[in-house]
Short mmCIF file of C-alpha atoms in Angstrom, two decimals:
data_model
loop_
_atom_site.label_atom_id
_atom_site.label_comp_id
_atom_site.label_asym_id
_atom_site.label_seq_id
_atom_site.Cartn_x
_atom_site.Cartn_y
_atom_site.Cartn_z
CA MET A 276 -23.71 -3.16 -0.96
CA SER A 277 -24.69 -1.37 -4.16
CA PHE A 278 -23.15 -2.14 -7.50
CA ILE A 279 -24.35 1.03 -9.24
CA ILE A 280 -21.61 3.33 -10.48
CA ASN A 281 -22.68 6.90 -9.68
CA GLY A 282 -20.49 9.86 -10.39
CA ASP A 283 -23.25 12.44 -10.85
CA ARG A 284 -23.36 13.83 -7.30
CA PRO A 285 -20.74 16.43 -6.32
CA PRO A 286 -17.90 15.03 -4.20
CA ALA A 287 -18.52 15.09 -0.46
CA LYS A 288 -15.53 16.45 1.42
CA ILE A 289 -14.10 15.37 4.73
CA PRO A 290 -13.34 18.05 7.34
CA PRO A 291 -10.03 19.88 6.86
CA VAL A 292 -7.01 19.14 9.02
CA ARG A 293 -7.03 21.68 11.84
CA ASN A 294 -4.43 20.30 14.22
CA PRO A 295 -0.82 20.98 13.10
CA LEU A 296 0.32 17.89 15.05
CA LEU A 297 -1.29 15.80 12.31
CA LEU A 298 0.98 17.40 9.73
CA GLN A 299 4.29 16.10 11.05
CA SER A 300 6.21 13.02 9.98
CA ALA A 301 6.50 10.05 12.31
CA SER A 302 10.25 10.66 12.50
CA SER A 303 9.68 14.25 13.60
CA LEU A 304 7.09 13.20 16.20
CA ALA A 305 9.38 10.51 17.60
CA ARG A 306 12.22 13.00 17.99
CA LYS A 307 10.01 15.53 19.77
CA ILE A 308 8.53 12.90 22.09
CA ARG A 309 12.00 11.74 23.14
CA LEU A 310 13.19 15.33 23.67
CA ARG A 311 10.02 15.93 25.78
CA GLN A 312 8.92 18.74 23.49
CA ILE A 313 5.54 17.04 23.28
CA LYS A 314 3.89 14.11 24.99
CA SER A 315 2.94 10.89 23.23
CA GLN A 316 -0.50 11.04 24.84
CA ILE A 317 -1.20 14.42 23.21
CA ILE A 318 -0.27 13.03 19.79
CA VAL A 319 -2.32 9.85 20.26
CA GLU A 320 -5.31 11.93 21.40
CA ALA A 321 -4.97 14.13 18.30
CA TYR A 322 -5.07 11.13 15.98
CA ILE A 323 -7.98 9.55 17.84
CA GLU A 324 -9.96 12.79 17.47
CA ARG A 325 -9.14 12.92 13.75
CA ILE A 326 -10.28 9.33 13.26
CA LYS A 327 -13.55 10.06 15.05
CA GLU A 328 -13.99 13.15 12.87
CA VAL A 329 -13.55 11.44 9.48
CA ASN A 330 -14.23 7.73 9.85
CA GLY A 331 -18.01 8.07 9.69
CA LEU A 332 -17.63 9.29 6.11
CA LEU A 333 -14.77 7.00 5.15
CA ASN A 334 -15.24 3.67 6.96
CA ALA A 335 -11.47 3.15 6.83
CA MET A 336 -10.84 1.91 10.37
CA VAL A 337 -12.90 -1.12 11.32
CA SER A 338 -11.74 -1.77 14.88
CA TYR A 339 -10.28 0.58 17.50
CA ARG A 340 -8.09 0.13 20.54
CA PHE A 341 -8.23 3.77 21.67
CA SER A 342 -8.32 3.23 25.43
CA GLU A 343 -5.37 0.81 25.29
CA ALA A 344 -3.45 3.22 23.05
CA LEU A 345 -3.96 6.14 25.44
CA GLU A 346 -2.85 3.99 28.37
CA GLU A 347 0.29 2.89 26.50
CA ALA A 348 1.07 6.49 25.53
CA GLN A 349 0.71 7.58 29.17
CA GLN A 350 3.10 4.83 30.27
CA ILE A 351 5.65 5.98 27.68
CA ASP A 352 5.34 9.60 28.87
CA ASP A 353 5.73 8.60 32.51
CA MET A 354 8.84 6.56 31.69
CA LEU A 355 10.46 9.38 29.71
CA ASP A 356 9.55 11.95 32.35
CA SER A 357 11.22 9.81 35.01
CA GLY A 358 14.50 9.84 33.12
CA GLU A 359 14.89 6.10 33.70
CA VAL A 360 14.67 4.60 30.21
CA PRO A 361 15.56 0.90 29.86
CA ASP A 362 17.82 -0.04 26.96
CA ARG A 363 14.93 -1.70 25.13
CA TYR A 364 13.37 1.77 24.82
CA SER A 365 16.56 3.55 23.76
CA GLU A 366 16.49 5.59 20.56
CA LYS A 367 18.39 2.81 18.79
CA ASN A 368 15.99 0.05 19.84
CA ALA A 369 12.73 2.04 19.83
CA PRO A 370 13.08 4.74 17.17
CA PHE A 371 9.29 5.32 16.94
CA LEU A 372 8.64 5.46 20.68
CA GLY A 373 5.16 6.87 21.32
CA VAL A 374 4.20 7.28 17.64
CA PRO A 375 0.71 6.11 16.52
CA LEU A 376 0.41 3.24 14.02
CA THR A 377 -2.47 1.63 12.12
CA VAL A 378 -2.47 -1.88 10.62
CA LYS A 379 -4.23 -3.63 7.76
CA GLU A 380 -6.88 -5.96 9.23
CA ALA A 381 -5.39 -9.00 7.45
CA PHE A 382 -2.47 -8.96 9.92
CA PHE A 383 -2.61 -10.50 13.38
CA VAL A 384 -2.85 -7.81 16.07
CA ILE A 385 -3.46 -9.00 19.63
CA GLY A 386 -7.10 -8.41 20.61
CA GLN A 387 -8.14 -7.20 17.15
CA PRO A 388 -10.35 -8.94 14.54
CA ASN A 389 -8.69 -10.88 11.73
CA THR A 390 -11.38 -11.69 9.16
CA SER A 391 -9.86 -10.43 5.88
CA GLY A 392 -13.42 -9.42 5.06
CA LEU A 393 -14.66 -13.01 5.08
CA VAL A 394 -18.06 -13.49 6.74
CA TYR A 395 -17.10 -17.04 7.81
CA ARG A 396 -14.31 -15.53 9.96
CA LYS A 397 -16.55 -13.03 11.73
CA GLY A 398 -15.78 -13.07 15.43
CA ILE A 399 -12.19 -14.30 15.04
CA VAL A 400 -9.83 -12.25 17.21
CA SER A 401 -6.03 -12.50 17.10
CA ASP A 402 -4.27 -13.87 20.17
CA ARG A 403 -0.80 -12.85 18.97
CA ASP A 404 0.93 -10.24 16.82
CA ALA A 405 2.26 -10.88 13.34
CA PRO A 406 6.09 -10.67 13.29
CA VAL A 407 6.02 -7.33 11.47
CA VAL A 408 3.48 -5.94 13.96
CA ASP A 409 5.65 -7.16 16.84
CA ASN A 410 8.69 -5.46 15.29
CA LEU A 411 6.93 -2.11 15.13
CA ARG A 412 5.42 -2.51 18.59
CA ARG A 413 8.91 -3.21 19.97
CA ALA A 414 10.10 -0.09 18.14
CA GLY A 415 7.73 1.90 20.36
CA CYS A 416 4.70 2.30 18.10
CA VAL A 417 1.27 2.73 19.71
CA ILE A 418 -1.33 0.80 17.70
CA LEU A 419 -4.63 2.65 17.19
CA GLY A 420 -6.54 -0.14 15.43
CA VAL A 421 -6.97 -2.04 12.17
CA THR A 422 -8.20 -0.97 8.74
CA ASN A 423 -10.50 -2.29 6.03
CA ILE A 424 -9.54 -4.61 3.16
CA SER A 425 -11.07 -6.31 0.14
CA GLU A 426 -12.50 -9.80 0.66
CA LEU A 427 -9.55 -12.19 1.10
CA CYS A 428 -7.23 -9.36 -0.03
CA MET A 429 -7.73 -10.21 -3.70
CA TRP A 430 -9.39 -7.16 -5.28
CA TYR A 431 -8.54 -3.52 -5.81
CA GLU A 432 -11.61 -2.05 -4.16
CA SER A 433 -11.83 -2.43 -0.37
CA ALA A 434 -15.38 -3.65 0.22
CA ASN A 435 -16.75 -6.73 1.94
CA PHE A 436 -19.81 -8.01 3.82
CA VAL A 437 -18.12 -7.87 7.23
CA TYR A 438 -17.28 -4.17 7.34
CA GLY A 439 -18.80 -2.63 4.21
CA ARG A 440 -17.07 -0.33 1.76
CA THR A 441 -14.36 2.27 2.31
CA ASN A 442 -14.60 5.70 0.66
CA ASN A 443 -11.83 7.87 -0.77
CA PRO A 444 -10.94 10.92 1.38
CA TYR A 445 -10.53 13.08 -1.74
CA ASP A 446 -13.99 12.18 -3.06
CA ILE A 447 -16.10 9.68 -1.12
CA ARG A 448 -17.80 8.53 -4.34
CA ARG A 449 -14.52 6.91 -5.36
CA ILE A 450 -12.52 3.83 -4.40
CA VAL A 451 -9.55 3.67 -2.05
CA GLY A 452 -7.93 0.71 -3.79
CA GLY A 453 -7.17 -2.67 -2.34
CA SER A 454 -6.40 -4.72 -0.63
CA SER A 455 -4.69 -2.32 1.81
CA GLY A 456 -7.37 0.26 1.00
CA GLY A 457 -8.49 1.17 4.50
CA GLU A 458 -4.85 1.72 5.44
CA GLY A 459 -4.22 4.00 2.47
CA CYS A 460 -7.45 5.86 3.20
CA ILE A 461 -6.88 6.62 6.89
CA LEU A 462 -3.33 7.76 6.10
CA GLY A 463 -4.47 9.99 3.22
CA ALA A 464 -7.12 11.52 5.50
CA ALA A 465 -4.47 12.37 8.15
CA GLY A 466 -6.04 9.89 10.56
CA SER A 467 -2.74 8.02 10.83
CA VAL A 468 0.90 8.81 10.11
CA ILE A 469 2.42 5.36 9.42
CA GLY A 470 0.87 1.98 8.63
CA ILE A 471 1.44 -1.63 7.57
CA GLY A 472 0.28 -3.05 4.23
CA SER A 473 0.95 -6.09 2.06
CA ASP A 474 1.18 -6.37 -1.71
CA ILE A 475 0.91 -9.36 -4.05
CA GLY A 476 -0.32 -7.50 -7.14
CA GLY A 477 -0.26 -3.86 -6.08
CA SER A 478 -2.11 -4.01 -2.77
CA ILE A 479 0.19 -1.42 -1.17
CA ARG A 480 0.93 0.74 -4.21
CA MET A 481 -2.60 1.09 -5.64
CA PRO A 482 -4.13 2.28 -2.33
CA ALA A 483 -1.11 4.55 -1.83
CA PHE A 484 -1.71 6.01 -5.30
CA PHE A 485 -5.48 6.49 -4.91
CA ASN A 486 -5.03 8.12 -1.48
CA GLY A 487 -2.04 10.31 -2.29
CA ILE A 488 0.57 8.73 0.00
CA PHE A 489 3.83 6.78 -0.16
CA GLY A 490 3.86 2.99 -0.26
CA HIS A 491 6.78 0.61 -0.70
CA LYS A 492 6.75 -3.02 -1.83
CA PRO A 493 10.13 -4.35 -0.68
CA SER A 494 12.42 -6.79 -2.42
CA PRO A 495 11.28 -10.38 -1.84
CA GLY A 496 12.49 -12.10 1.30
CA VAL A 497 13.24 -8.85 3.14
CA VAL A 498 10.20 -8.53 5.43
CA LEU A 499 8.64 -11.63 6.97
CA ASN A 500 5.19 -12.17 5.43
CA SER A 501 3.82 -14.59 8.03
CA GLY A 502 1.12 -13.66 10.52
CA GLN A 503 -1.64 -12.68 8.11
CA PHE A 504 -4.73 -14.25 6.60
CA PRO A 505 -4.90 -15.48 3.88
CA THR A 506 -1.83 -17.46 4.88
CA ALA A 507 1.41 -16.24 3.33
CA GLY A 508 3.43 -19.40 2.76
CA LYS A 509 7.07 -19.35 1.68
CA GLU A 510 6.11 -20.19 -1.89
CA ARG A 511 4.50 -16.74 -2.11
CA ASP A 512 7.56 -14.83 -0.96
CA CYS A 513 8.70 -14.18 -4.53
CA MET A 514 5.43 -12.29 -5.21
CA LEU A 515 4.16 -11.01 -1.85
CA GLY A 516 5.70 -8.04 -0.10
CA THR A 517 4.85 -6.68 3.36
CA GLY A 518 5.86 -3.04 3.53
CA PRO A 519 5.41 0.48 4.88
CA MET A 520 2.71 3.00 3.99
CA CYS A 521 3.08 6.62 5.12
CA ARG A 522 2.48 10.28 4.29
CA TYR A 523 6.11 11.42 4.41
CA ALA A 524 9.03 9.94 2.47
CA VAL A 525 11.39 10.40 5.41
CA ASP A 526 9.52 7.62 7.26
CA LEU A 527 9.96 4.94 4.58
CA ASP A 528 13.58 4.07 5.40
CA PRO A 529 13.23 3.73 9.21
CA MET A 530 9.97 1.81 8.82
CA LEU A 531 11.53 -0.63 6.37
CA ARG A 532 14.50 -1.18 8.70
CA ILE A 533 12.20 -1.99 11.62
CA MET A 534 9.86 -4.18 9.57
CA ALA A 535 12.76 -6.20 8.09
CA GLY A 536 14.53 -6.55 11.44
CA GLY A 537 16.75 -9.57 11.91
CA TYR A 538 14.93 -11.45 9.14
CA GLY A 539 16.01 -9.56 6.03
CA LEU A 540 17.68 -6.26 6.86
CA ALA A 541 21.13 -7.62 6.02
CA LYS A 542 20.01 -8.21 2.42
CA LEU A 543 19.44 -4.48 1.91
CA ARG A 544 22.00 -1.70 1.56
CA LEU A 545 20.07 1.03 3.31
CA ASP A 546 23.25 2.56 4.77
CA ASP A 547 24.89 2.95 1.35
CA PRO A 548 25.04 6.61 0.26
CA VAL A 549 23.06 7.35 -2.90
CA ASP A 550 24.38 9.89 -5.41
CA LEU A 551 21.26 10.63 -7.44
CA ARG A 552 23.34 12.26 -10.20
CA ALA A 553 25.19 8.98 -10.72
CA LEU A 554 22.03 6.92 -11.22
CA GLN A 555 20.73 5.70 -14.55
CA PHE A 556 17.11 6.80 -15.04
CA PHE A 557 14.56 5.09 -17.29
CA SER A 558 10.93 5.87 -18.02
CA MET A 559 8.27 3.61 -19.55
CA GLY A 560 4.57 2.84 -19.50
CA ASP A 561 3.19 6.15 -20.74
CA ASP A 562 3.78 5.28 -24.38
CA GLU A 563 2.84 1.59 -24.58
CA ARG A 564 -0.40 0.06 -23.29
CA LEU A 565 -0.35 -3.24 -21.40
CA ARG A 566 -2.60 -5.98 -22.72
CA LEU A 567 -6.04 -5.99 -21.00
CA VAL A 568 -5.25 -2.66 -19.27
CA SER A 569 -6.89 0.73 -19.94
CA PRO A 570 -4.98 3.53 -21.68
CA LEU A 571 -3.13 5.89 -19.36
CA ASP A 572 -5.13 8.94 -18.27
CA PRO A 573 -3.80 12.13 -20.00
CA GLU A 574 -3.10 13.80 -16.63
CA LEU A 575 -0.95 10.82 -15.63
CA VAL A 576 0.90 11.00 -18.96
CA GLU A 577 1.62 14.66 -18.24
CA ALA A 578 2.64 13.94 -14.64
CA GLN A 579 5.17 11.35 -15.80
CA ALA A 580 6.55 13.82 -18.35
CA GLN A 581 6.95 16.38 -15.57
CA VAL A 582 8.85 13.83 -13.47
CA ARG A 583 11.28 13.23 -16.35
CA THR A 584 11.78 16.97 -16.83
CA TYR A 585 12.30 17.53 -13.10
CA LEU A 586 14.90 14.76 -12.85
CA GLU A 587 16.78 16.02 -15.89
CA LYS A 588 16.79 19.65 -14.73
CA THR A 589 17.61 19.10 -11.06
CA LEU A 590 20.11 16.27 -11.44
CA GLY A 591 21.59 16.91 -14.87
CA VAL A 592 20.76 13.36 -15.98
CA THR A 593 19.22 11.91 -19.11
CA VAL A 594 16.05 9.86 -18.64
CA HIS A 595 16.19 7.03 -21.16
CA ARG A 596 13.13 5.51 -22.86
CA PRO A 597 13.75 1.76 -23.37
CA LYS A 598 11.32 -0.60 -25.11
CA LEU A 599 10.38 -3.85 -23.38
CA HIS A 600 7.75 -5.44 -25.58
CA ARG A 601 7.36 -8.54 -23.41
CA LEU A 602 6.14 -6.28 -20.58
CA ARG A 603 2.91 -5.88 -22.55
CA TYR A 604 1.87 -9.32 -21.23
CA ALA A 605 2.38 -8.42 -17.56
CA VAL A 606 -1.17 -9.35 -16.50
CA ASP A 607 -0.98 -12.76 -18.22
CA MET A 608 2.40 -13.39 -16.62
CA TRP A 609 1.11 -12.45 -13.16
CA PHE A 610 -1.81 -14.88 -13.43
CA SER A 611 0.56 -17.62 -14.61
CA MET A 612 2.87 -16.99 -11.67
CA MET A 613 -0.05 -17.07 -9.24
CA SER A 614 -1.27 -20.37 -10.67
CA THR A 615 2.11 -21.98 -10.00
CA ILE A 616 2.83 -20.58 -6.50
CA ASP A 617 -0.65 -20.47 -4.95
CA ASN A 618 -1.05 -24.01 -3.68
CA GLU A 619 -4.02 -23.09 -1.51
CA SER A 620 -7.35 -23.11 -3.37
CA PHE A 621 -9.11 -19.73 -3.38
CA THR A 622 -12.49 -21.46 -3.19
CA HIS A 623 -11.32 -23.25 -0.02
CA MET A 624 -10.15 -19.93 1.43
CA MET A 625 -13.60 -18.51 0.67
CA GLY A 626 -14.91 -21.15 3.09
CA ASN A 627 -12.25 -20.25 5.68
CA ASN A 628 -10.21 -23.30 4.61
CA GLY A 629 -13.21 -25.52 5.32
CA PRO A 630 -15.52 -27.03 2.72
CA ARG A 631 -14.93 -25.74 -0.82
CA ILE A 632 -17.25 -22.93 -1.90
CA PHE A 633 -18.96 -23.37 -5.27
CA PRO A 634 -18.70 -19.97 -6.97
CA LEU A 635 -21.38 -20.62 -9.60
CA TRP A 636 -23.92 -21.32 -6.83
CA GLU A 637 -22.69 -18.26 -4.93
CA GLY A 638 -23.13 -16.20 -8.09
CA LEU A 639 -26.75 -17.28 -8.38
CA LYS A 640 -27.31 -16.49 -4.70
CA ARG A 641 -25.70 -13.06 -5.15
CA LEU A 642 -28.27 -12.22 -7.84
CA VAL A 643 -30.98 -12.41 -5.17
CA GLY A 644 -28.86 -10.94 -2.37
CA LEU A 645 -28.30 -14.18 -0.45
CA SER A 646 -24.54 -14.75 -0.84
CA SER A 647 -22.11 -13.57 1.83
CA HIS A 648 -19.40 -13.16 -0.82
CA THR A 649 -18.67 -10.13 -2.98
CA VAL A 650 -18.93 -10.21 -6.77
CA PRO A 651 -15.12 -9.91 -7.21
CA ALA A 652 -14.47 -12.88 -4.90
CA ILE A 653 -17.08 -14.99 -6.67
CA THR A 654 -15.60 -14.05 -10.05
CA LEU A 655 -12.08 -14.96 -8.92
CA GLY A 656 -13.44 -18.28 -7.68
CA LEU A 657 -14.96 -18.91 -11.11
CA ILE A 658 -11.74 -18.26 -13.01
CA GLU A 659 -9.49 -20.02 -10.49
CA GLY A 660 -7.33 -22.66 -12.03
CA MET A 661 -7.92 -21.60 -15.65
CA ASP A 662 -4.16 -21.38 -16.17
CA LYS A 663 -3.82 -24.87 -14.72
CA LEU A 664 -6.17 -26.08 -17.46
CA MET A 665 -3.75 -24.63 -20.06
CA PRO A 666 -0.33 -25.82 -18.87
CA ASP A 667 1.38 -25.20 -22.23
CA ARG A 668 0.25 -21.57 -22.26
CA THR A 669 1.34 -21.11 -18.67
CA GLN A 670 4.81 -22.48 -19.40
CA ARG A 671 5.17 -20.20 -22.45
CA LEU A 672 4.24 -17.18 -20.35
CA LEU A 673 6.63 -18.17 -17.57
CA ALA A 674 9.43 -18.54 -20.14
CA LYS A 675 8.53 -15.11 -21.51
CA LEU A 676 8.60 -13.74 -17.95
CA GLY A 677 12.06 -15.20 -17.38
CA LYS A 678 13.39 -13.45 -20.49
CA LEU A 679 11.71 -10.20 -19.47
CA ARG A 680 13.29 -10.44 -16.02
CA GLU A 681 16.72 -10.83 -17.62
CA GLU A 682 16.07 -7.80 -19.85
CA VAL A 683 14.90 -5.59 -17.00
CA GLU A 684 17.73 -6.63 -14.68
CA SER A 685 20.26 -5.98 -17.45
CA ILE A 686 18.88 -2.52 -18.21
CA LEU A 687 18.64 -1.41 -14.58
CA GLY A 688 21.96 -2.87 -13.50
CA PRO A 689 23.38 -1.93 -10.08
CA ASN A 690 22.39 1.76 -10.19
CA GLY A 691 19.33 2.08 -12.40
CA VAL A 692 15.77 3.13 -11.54
CA LEU A 693 12.64 2.92 -13.65
CA ILE A 694 9.82 5.47 -13.59
CA TYR A 695 6.53 3.71 -14.33
CA PRO A 696 2.78 4.47 -13.88
CA SER A 697 1.16 3.31 -10.65
CA HIS A 698 -2.24 2.85 -12.31
CA PRO A 699 -3.82 3.77 -15.66
CA LYS A 700 -6.65 5.84 -14.16
CA LEU A 701 -7.19 8.37 -11.40
CA ALA A 702 -9.21 6.98 -8.47
CA PRO A 703 -12.30 5.44 -10.16
CA PHE A 704 -15.85 5.62 -8.88
CA HIS A 705 -17.09 2.81 -6.64
CA ASN A 706 -17.57 -0.53 -8.45
CA ALA A 707 -15.87 0.74 -11.64
CA PRO A 708 -13.08 -1.87 -11.18
CA LEU A 709 -15.66 -4.49 -12.20
CA LEU A 710 -15.49 -2.93 -15.68
CA TYR A 711 -11.67 -2.80 -15.69
CA PRO A 712 -10.62 -5.90 -13.76
CA CYS A 713 -7.06 -6.04 -15.12
CA ASN A 714 -6.08 -2.43 -14.44
CA PHE A 715 -3.82 -3.66 -11.64
CA GLY A 716 -1.33 -4.63 -14.38
CA PRO A 717 1.13 -1.73 -13.89
CA THR A 718 1.74 -2.76 -10.28
CA ALA A 719 1.39 -6.54 -10.76
CA ALA A 720 4.19 -6.44 -13.33
CA PHE A 721 6.77 -5.84 -10.60
CA ASN A 722 5.38 -8.53 -8.32
CA ALA A 723 5.85 -10.98 -11.18
CA LEU A 724 9.36 -9.62 -11.76
CA SER A 725 10.16 -9.78 -8.00
CA LEU A 726 11.45 -6.20 -7.93
CA PRO A 727 11.11 -3.51 -5.25
CA ALA A 728 8.83 -0.59 -6.10
CA THR A 729 7.86 2.65 -4.36
CA GLN A 730 4.67 4.60 -5.12
CA VAL A 731 5.31 8.34 -4.90
CA PRO A 732 2.53 10.99 -4.73
CA LEU A 733 2.82 13.87 -7.21
CA GLY A 734 0.18 16.30 -6.00
CA LEU A 735 -3.43 16.55 -7.17
CA SER A 736 -5.20 16.50 -10.51
CA ALA A 737 -7.53 19.20 -11.84
CA GLN A 738 -10.36 17.33 -10.07
CA GLY A 739 -8.46 17.26 -6.79
CA LEU A 740 -7.55 13.56 -7.06
CA PRO A 741 -4.08 12.21 -6.26
CA LEU A 742 -1.47 11.78 -8.96
CA GLY A 743 1.46 9.42 -8.55
CA ILE A 744 4.24 7.34 -10.05
CA GLN A 745 6.16 4.14 -9.29
CA VAL A 746 9.93 4.04 -8.86
CA VAL A 747 11.43 0.57 -9.49
CA ALA A 748 14.95 -0.84 -9.09
CA ASN A 749 16.72 -4.18 -9.18
CA ARG A 750 16.32 -6.62 -6.31
CA TYR A 751 17.75 -5.41 -2.97
CA ASN A 752 18.25 -1.91 -4.40
CA ASP A 753 15.38 -0.57 -2.31
CA HIS A 754 17.66 2.24 -1.10
CA LEU A 755 17.65 3.67 -4.64
CA THR A 756 13.86 3.85 -4.96
CA LEU A 757 13.56 5.38 -1.48
CA ALA A 758 16.18 8.02 -2.29
CA VAL A 759 14.39 8.96 -5.52
CA ALA A 760 11.09 9.11 -3.60
CA ARG A 761 12.58 11.65 -1.20
CA HIS A 762 13.87 13.72 -4.12
CA LEU A 763 10.50 13.71 -5.89
CA GLU A 764 8.77 14.72 -2.67
CA LYS A 765 10.89 17.87 -2.63
CA GLY A 766 9.92 18.71 -6.18
CA PHE A 767 6.23 17.78 -6.19
CA GLY A 768 5.23 18.33 -2.56
CA GLY A 769 4.43 14.73 -1.62
CA TRP A 770 1.16 14.13 0.21
CA ALA A 771 -1.42 16.90 -0.24
CA ALA A 772 -4.28 17.06 2.26
CA PRO A 773 -7.76 16.41 0.80
CA ILE A 774 -8.69 19.97 1.80
CA GLY A 775 -6.29 22.84 1.08
CA MET A 776 -3.54 23.35 3.64
CA GLY A 777 -4.16 27.10 3.95
CA MET A 778 -2.76 28.43 7.21
CA PHE A 779 -1.05 25.10 7.98
CA ARG A 780 1.43 25.10 5.09
CA GLU A 781 3.91 27.13 7.08
CA ALA A 782 3.34 24.87 10.09
CA ILE A 783 4.16 21.79 8.01
CA GLU A 784 7.46 23.23 6.84
CA ARG A 785 8.36 24.35 10.35
CA SER A 786 7.41 21.06 12.05
CA ASN A 787 9.34 18.87 9.62
CA SER A 788 12.48 21.02 9.58
#
């Protein structure tokens, strides 16, 4: 695995999307399958062919279950053709019947590997589904396989010594983000339509941003986080969010309903109507730099300005520009929160919860190519516990975070949404995150604040790289961020294929109507 940053070569491009079936939302596909306008097996075959076409360049999917998926799709078709559909497969109980799904490798999926990119876990195969995987399987989804992650899900480039590195579908010299990077990548490349990710510092939203798709980190305690490695104990629920990743905003709401299920759906108000003109809109982050975080790229500053203009013109609202000076310390606050909730030692997790790994020794071994751990994991092991060595500083930051949370909750109130950058830079070149390790700050801020946030794609930059923005609301107001995401999709086009749509633009509009 090279650690040379090379942006000199021209970007290699993946093949264009040729099959119009790949340009339909999951909701549209589910409706057409149930109406027998198209067979599930045809859709599953189309996605399998697309994965085979692009994955050699991308290395996004790391394990397949293609034969099982085709068999399951055939069984669904046979059942629907017979006209005898049990209640468990009714539209109410199985709203995504026959629709393909991909899953982040950190989650348990029966018969699939579950290493989280850790060499010590090589060969481990799940014997059960994570609760969220089970929910989507019961909803009728057909699982195609699992996708790449960063080592132990704690870095924002998806690369490890089990599966290698994943490449961005818009420019394979660039990163896909992490830790749900393979998931974001295969979705952005039209090799999947819906997927499962998890997010403790931006691990859904950064990959969604870099790969031009939608990603939602739910309010805490809404979706069950268990059934993934590293273990997601209850003490992490205030920071960690398991949520949907997809190419079309229309799929966010039904996915979130299914994923939350009986565990947390009642906490949300997804059935409440949302009058966008009655919302209070706020915009921040393009005028004040977070500590330890790079300045915002000029194209992202302009994109956020365009979002404000679009909201004001289409909704007749005023987008307010509040000042929250404590937010500047978001990265420090996130690390302080992690030091108080993460009872499991990272260096023990590096050894698969066996003997503690000594990161200094691993760093020396890495210099001569003998360590099985990545540089980011070794670095995190080295700095682990630093906040615990400075308890007074940690308590000051936690007090500051508490006051910031009160400020933000007061400003947003019951009907406010905040527009905020998803990341300071467009998708960086491979290994560049080593130079900017704290650039996850814009997403981590809302993990520390325990607020729901939706990453929304805003088209492509002059270089053909995805642009995007976060939409944030108060706890359990996920329905507001999802409604704004749908509105912004109408104005900015949502997901844009890595290669121009050309003749398929009309097909997209027709298929999603």
